[in-house]
mmCIF file of C-alpha atoms in Angstrom:
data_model
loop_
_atom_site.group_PDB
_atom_site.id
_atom_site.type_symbol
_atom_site.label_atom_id
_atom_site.label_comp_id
_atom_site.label_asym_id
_atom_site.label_seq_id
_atom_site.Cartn_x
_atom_site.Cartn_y
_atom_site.Cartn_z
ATOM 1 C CA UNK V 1 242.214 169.710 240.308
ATOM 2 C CA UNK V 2 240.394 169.759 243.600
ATOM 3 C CA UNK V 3 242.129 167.291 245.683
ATOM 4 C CA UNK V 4 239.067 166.792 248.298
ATOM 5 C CA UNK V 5 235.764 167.391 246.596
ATOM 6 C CA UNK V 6 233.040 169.057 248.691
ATOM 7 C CA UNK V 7 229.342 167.911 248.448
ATOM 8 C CA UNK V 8 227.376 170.113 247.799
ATOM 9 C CA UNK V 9 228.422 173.325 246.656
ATOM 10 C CA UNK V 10 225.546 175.046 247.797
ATOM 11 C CA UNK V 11 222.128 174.219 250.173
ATOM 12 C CA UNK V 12 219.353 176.014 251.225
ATOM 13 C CA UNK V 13 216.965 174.777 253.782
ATOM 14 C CA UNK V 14 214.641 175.821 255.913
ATOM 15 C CA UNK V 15 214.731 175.921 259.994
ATOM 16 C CA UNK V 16 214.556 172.445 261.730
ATOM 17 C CA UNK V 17 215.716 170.613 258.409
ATOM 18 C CA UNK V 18 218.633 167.936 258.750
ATOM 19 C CA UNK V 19 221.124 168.099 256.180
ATOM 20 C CA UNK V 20 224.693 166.206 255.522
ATOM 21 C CA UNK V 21 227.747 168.268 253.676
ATOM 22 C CA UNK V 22 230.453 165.172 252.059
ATOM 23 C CA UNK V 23 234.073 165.924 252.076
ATOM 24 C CA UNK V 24 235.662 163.508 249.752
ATOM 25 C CA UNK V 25 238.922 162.025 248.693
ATOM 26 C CA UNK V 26 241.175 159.761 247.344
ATOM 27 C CA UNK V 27 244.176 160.417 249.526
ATOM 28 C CA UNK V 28 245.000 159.368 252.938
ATOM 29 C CA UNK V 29 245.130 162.089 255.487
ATOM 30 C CA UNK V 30 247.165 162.029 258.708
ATOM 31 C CA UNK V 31 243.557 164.154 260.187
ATOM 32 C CA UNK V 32 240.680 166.008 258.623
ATOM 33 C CA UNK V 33 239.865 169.741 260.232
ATOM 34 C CA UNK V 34 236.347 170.990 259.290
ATOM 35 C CA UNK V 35 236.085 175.192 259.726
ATOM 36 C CA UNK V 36 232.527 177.376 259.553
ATOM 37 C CA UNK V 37 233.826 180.595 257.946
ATOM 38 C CA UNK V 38 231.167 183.699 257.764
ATOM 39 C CA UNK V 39 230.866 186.790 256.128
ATOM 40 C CA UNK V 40 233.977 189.431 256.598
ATOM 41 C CA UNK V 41 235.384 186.738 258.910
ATOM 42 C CA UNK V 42 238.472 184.302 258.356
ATOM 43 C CA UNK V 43 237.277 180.432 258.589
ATOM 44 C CA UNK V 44 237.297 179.103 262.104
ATOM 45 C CA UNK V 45 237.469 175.520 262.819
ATOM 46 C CA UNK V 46 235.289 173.500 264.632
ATOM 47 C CA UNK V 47 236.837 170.374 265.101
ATOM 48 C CA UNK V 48 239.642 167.607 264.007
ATOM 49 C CA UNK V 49 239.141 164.626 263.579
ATOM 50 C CA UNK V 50 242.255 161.837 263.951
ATOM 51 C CA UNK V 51 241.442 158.330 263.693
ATOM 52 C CA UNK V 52 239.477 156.347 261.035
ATOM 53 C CA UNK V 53 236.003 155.890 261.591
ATOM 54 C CA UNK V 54 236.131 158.684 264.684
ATOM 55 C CA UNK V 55 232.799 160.272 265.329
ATOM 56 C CA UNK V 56 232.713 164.118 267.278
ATOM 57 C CA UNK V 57 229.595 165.759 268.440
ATOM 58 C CA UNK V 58 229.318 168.964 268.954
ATOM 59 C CA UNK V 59 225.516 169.880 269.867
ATOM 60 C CA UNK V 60 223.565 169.587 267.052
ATOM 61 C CA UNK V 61 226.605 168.823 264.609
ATOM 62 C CA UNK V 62 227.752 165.554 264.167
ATOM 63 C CA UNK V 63 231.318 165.094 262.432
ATOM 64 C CA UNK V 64 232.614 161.577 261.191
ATOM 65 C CA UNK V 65 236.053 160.761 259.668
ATOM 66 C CA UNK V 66 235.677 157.203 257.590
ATOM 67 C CA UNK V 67 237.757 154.622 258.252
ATOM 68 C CA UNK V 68 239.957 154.907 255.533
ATOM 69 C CA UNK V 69 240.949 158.422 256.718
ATOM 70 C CA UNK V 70 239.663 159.193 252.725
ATOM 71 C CA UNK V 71 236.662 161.278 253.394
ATOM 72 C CA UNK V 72 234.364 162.466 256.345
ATOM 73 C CA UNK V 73 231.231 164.025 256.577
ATOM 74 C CA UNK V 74 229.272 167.238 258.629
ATOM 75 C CA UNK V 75 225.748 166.188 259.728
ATOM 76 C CA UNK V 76 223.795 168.874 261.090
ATOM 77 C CA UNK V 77 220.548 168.447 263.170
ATOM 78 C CA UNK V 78 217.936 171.025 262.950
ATOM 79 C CA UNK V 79 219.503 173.080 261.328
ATOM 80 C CA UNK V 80 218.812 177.109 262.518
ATOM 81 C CA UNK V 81 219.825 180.398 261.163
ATOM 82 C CA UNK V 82 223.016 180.435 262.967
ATOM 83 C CA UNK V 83 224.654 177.540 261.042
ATOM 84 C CA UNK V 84 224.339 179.798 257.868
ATOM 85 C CA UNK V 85 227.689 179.884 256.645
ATOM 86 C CA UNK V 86 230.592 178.784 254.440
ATOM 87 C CA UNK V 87 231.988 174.728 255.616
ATOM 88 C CA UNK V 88 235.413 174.326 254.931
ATOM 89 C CA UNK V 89 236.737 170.903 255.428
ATOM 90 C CA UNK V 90 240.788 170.661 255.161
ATOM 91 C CA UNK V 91 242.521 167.652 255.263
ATOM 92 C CA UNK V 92 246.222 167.326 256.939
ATOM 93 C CA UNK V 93 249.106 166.009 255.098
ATOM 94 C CA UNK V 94 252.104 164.443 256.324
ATOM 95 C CA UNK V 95 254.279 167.263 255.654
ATOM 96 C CA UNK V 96 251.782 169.467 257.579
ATOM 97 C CA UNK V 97 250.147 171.054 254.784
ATOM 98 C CA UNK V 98 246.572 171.876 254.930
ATOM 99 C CA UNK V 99 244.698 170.637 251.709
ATOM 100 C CA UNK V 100 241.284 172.403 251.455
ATOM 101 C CA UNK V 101 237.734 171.975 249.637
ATOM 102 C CA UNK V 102 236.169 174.063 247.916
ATOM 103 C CA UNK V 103 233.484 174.851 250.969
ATOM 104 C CA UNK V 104 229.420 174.307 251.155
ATOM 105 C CA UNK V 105 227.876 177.577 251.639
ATOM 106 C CA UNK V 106 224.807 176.772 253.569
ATOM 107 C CA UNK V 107 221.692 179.158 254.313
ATOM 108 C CA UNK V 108 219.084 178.199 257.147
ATOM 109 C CA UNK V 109 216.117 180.157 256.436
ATOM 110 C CA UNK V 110 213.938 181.178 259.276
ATOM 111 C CA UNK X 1 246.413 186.446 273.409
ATOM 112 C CA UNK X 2 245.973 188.490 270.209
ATOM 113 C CA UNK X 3 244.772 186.823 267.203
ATOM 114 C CA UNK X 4 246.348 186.505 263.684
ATOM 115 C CA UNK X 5 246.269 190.490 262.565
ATOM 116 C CA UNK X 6 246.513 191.232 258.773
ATOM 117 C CA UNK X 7 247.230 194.565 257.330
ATOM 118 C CA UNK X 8 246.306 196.547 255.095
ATOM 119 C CA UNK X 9 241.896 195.227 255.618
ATOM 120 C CA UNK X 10 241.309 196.675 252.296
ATOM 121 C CA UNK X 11 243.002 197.882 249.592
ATOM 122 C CA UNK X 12 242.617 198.934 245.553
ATOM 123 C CA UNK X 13 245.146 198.927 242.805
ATOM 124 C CA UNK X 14 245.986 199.478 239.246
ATOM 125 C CA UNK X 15 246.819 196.693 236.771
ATOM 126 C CA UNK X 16 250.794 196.365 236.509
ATOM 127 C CA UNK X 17 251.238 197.992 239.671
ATOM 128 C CA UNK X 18 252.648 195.646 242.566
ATOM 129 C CA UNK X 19 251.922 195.262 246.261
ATOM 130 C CA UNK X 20 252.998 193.753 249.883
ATOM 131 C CA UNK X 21 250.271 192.401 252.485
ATOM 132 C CA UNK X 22 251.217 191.810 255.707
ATOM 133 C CA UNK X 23 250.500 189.150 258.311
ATOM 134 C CA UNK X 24 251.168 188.885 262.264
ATOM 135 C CA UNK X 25 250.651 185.625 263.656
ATOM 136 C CA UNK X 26 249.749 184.200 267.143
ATOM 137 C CA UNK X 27 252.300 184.894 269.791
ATOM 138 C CA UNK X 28 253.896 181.454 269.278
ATOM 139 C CA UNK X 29 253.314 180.201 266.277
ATOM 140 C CA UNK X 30 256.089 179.291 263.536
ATOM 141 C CA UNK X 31 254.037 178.608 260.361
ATOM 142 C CA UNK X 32 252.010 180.628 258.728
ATOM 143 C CA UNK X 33 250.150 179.838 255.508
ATOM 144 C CA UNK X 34 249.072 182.099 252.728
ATOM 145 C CA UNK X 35 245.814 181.820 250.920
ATOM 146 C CA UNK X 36 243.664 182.991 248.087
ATOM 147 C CA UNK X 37 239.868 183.168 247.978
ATOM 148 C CA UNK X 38 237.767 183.851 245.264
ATOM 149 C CA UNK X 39 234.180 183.153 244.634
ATOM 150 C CA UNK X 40 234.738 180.742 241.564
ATOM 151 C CA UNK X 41 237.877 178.841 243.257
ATOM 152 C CA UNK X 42 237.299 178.779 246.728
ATOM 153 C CA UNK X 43 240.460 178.938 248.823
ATOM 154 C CA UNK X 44 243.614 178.469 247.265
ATOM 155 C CA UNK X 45 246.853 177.543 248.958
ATOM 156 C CA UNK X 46 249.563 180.100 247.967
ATOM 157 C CA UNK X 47 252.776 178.958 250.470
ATOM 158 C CA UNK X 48 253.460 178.510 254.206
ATOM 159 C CA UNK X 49 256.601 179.519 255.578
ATOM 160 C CA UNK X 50 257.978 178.018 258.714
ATOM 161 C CA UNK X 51 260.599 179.380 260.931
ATOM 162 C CA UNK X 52 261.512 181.871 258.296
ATOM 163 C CA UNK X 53 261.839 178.755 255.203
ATOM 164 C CA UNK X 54 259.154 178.353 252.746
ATOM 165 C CA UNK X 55 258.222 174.334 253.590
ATOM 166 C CA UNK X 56 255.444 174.008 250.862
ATOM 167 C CA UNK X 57 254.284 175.845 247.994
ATOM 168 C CA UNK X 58 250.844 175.960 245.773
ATOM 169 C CA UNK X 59 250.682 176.551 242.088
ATOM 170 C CA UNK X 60 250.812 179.908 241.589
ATOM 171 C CA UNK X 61 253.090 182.083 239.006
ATOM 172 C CA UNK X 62 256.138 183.682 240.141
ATOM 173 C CA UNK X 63 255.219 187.020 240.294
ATOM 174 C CA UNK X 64 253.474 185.745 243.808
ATOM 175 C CA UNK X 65 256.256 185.587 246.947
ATOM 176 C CA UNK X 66 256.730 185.575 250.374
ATOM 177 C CA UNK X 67 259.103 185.441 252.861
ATOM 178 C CA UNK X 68 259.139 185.331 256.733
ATOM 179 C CA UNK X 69 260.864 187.053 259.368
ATOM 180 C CA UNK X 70 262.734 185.724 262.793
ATOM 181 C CA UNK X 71 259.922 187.131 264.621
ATOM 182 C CA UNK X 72 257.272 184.894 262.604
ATOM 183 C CA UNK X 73 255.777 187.893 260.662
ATOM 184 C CA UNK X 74 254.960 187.348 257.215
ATOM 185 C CA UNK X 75 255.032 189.524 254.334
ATOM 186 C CA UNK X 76 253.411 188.642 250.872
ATOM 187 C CA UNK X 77 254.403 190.480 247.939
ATOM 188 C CA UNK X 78 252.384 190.447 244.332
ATOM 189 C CA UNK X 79 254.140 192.007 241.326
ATOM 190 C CA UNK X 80 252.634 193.389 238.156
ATOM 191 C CA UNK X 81 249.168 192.879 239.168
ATOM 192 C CA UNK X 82 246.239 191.781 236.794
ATOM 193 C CA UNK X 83 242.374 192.103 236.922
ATOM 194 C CA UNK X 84 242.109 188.149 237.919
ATOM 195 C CA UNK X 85 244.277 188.634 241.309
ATOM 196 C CA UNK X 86 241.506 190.462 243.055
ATOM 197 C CA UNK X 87 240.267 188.004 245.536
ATOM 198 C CA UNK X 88 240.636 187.921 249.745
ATOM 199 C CA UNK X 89 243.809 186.867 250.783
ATOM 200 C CA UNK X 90 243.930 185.325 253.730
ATOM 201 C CA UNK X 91 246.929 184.832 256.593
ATOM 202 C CA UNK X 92 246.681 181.541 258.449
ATOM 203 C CA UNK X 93 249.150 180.951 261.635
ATOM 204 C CA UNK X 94 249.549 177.428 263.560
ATOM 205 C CA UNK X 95 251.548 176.186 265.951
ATOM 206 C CA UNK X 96 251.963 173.262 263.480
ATOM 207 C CA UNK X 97 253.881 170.811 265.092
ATOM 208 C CA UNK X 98 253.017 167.431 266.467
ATOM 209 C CA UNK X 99 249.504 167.138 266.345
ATOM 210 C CA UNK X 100 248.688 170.650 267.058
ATOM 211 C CA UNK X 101 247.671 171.865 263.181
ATOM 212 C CA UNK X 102 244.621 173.644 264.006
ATOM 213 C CA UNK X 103 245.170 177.445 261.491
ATOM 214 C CA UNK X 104 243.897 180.382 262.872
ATOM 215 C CA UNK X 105 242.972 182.528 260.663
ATOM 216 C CA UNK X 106 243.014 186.689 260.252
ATOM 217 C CA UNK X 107 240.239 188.554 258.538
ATOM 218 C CA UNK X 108 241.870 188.816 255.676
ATOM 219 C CA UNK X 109 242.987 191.720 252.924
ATOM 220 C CA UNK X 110 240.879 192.446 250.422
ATOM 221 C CA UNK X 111 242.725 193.026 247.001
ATOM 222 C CA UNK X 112 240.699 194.856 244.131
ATOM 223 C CA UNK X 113 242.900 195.497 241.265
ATOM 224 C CA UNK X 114 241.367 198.182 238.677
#
């Protein structure tokens, strides 16, 4: 049983597009980490996110944790080749374990 | 600072057989974490060992183990392999205390089992 449930599985969009990837569950985490992992590569993460309904940019990617500290989502904005990847999202317990989805894998096609 | 180094990158082995992957964290760094990835599963949390004691555990069978040493290296050991344990495995290391929890990650073994 997948304890946070990643939305969705797969998407494939062209350049420019805006798309959303859903990390959801029904547990309480102490923080949510999301990580872009590519091929060859272990995942690396590109941000945390803390406090219930917290918003982090980062350029063109928008991260939100919701206030519930249940579920957050990935936003990206024009979307370009370069995002193609695999989006982790991992949500921290209060023993310190890391609880992980499943992962998006995204392609931006040119 | 050097990054999270696994060893062997690659490797290939019979059914039955057993084998030991090793990790190397960051310089620093008291946990490291233990993972499984697979197409069809995604990544799988095996165990994390923390100053040398195994603080949380995933659902795997036995014949998956791991144990750390006092200098933070990890070794992972999988006896009498079987067709359905090929997947990466992946070595995480974080500093994992207080807030700090971000897992670095090393590139990973891959594990084909013939």
């Amino acid at each position: 049983t997948q304890l946070l449930e990643q939305s969705p599985q797969f998407l494939s969009i062209q350049e420019g597009e805006n798309l959303t990837v859903y990390c959801n569950s029904s547990s309480v985490f102490s923080s949510l980490q999301w990580y872009r992992q590519e091929p060859g590569e272990g995942p690396v993460l590109l941000v945390t996110v803390v406090t219930g309904g917290e918003v982090k940019k980062l350029k063109r990617l928008t991260f939100q944790f919701g206030d519930a500290r249940k579920d957050s989502s990935l936003h990206i904005t024009a979307a370009q080749p370069g995002d193609t990847g695999l989006y982790l999202c991992a949500g921290e317990r209060s023993n310190y374990q890391l609880i992980w989805g499943a992962g998006t894998k995204l392609i931006i096609k040119p | 600072k050097a990054g999270v180094t696994q060893t062997p990158r690659y490797l290939i082995k019979t059914r039955g057989q057993q084998v030991t992957l090793s990790c190397s964290p960051i310089s620093g760094h008291r946990s490291v974490s233990w993972y499984q990835q697979t197409p069809g599963q995604g990544l799988q949390f095996l165990f994390e060992y923390f100053s040398e004691t195994q603080r949380n555990k995933g659902n795997f069978p036995g014949r998956f183990s791991g144990r750390q040493f006092s200098n933070s290296r990890s070794e992972m050991n999988v006896s009498t392999l079987e067709l359905g344990d090929s997947a990466l495995y992946l070595c995480a290391s974080s500093f994992s205390e207080g807030m700090d929890t971000e897992a670095f990650f090393g590139q990973g073994t891959r594990l084909t089992v013939v």
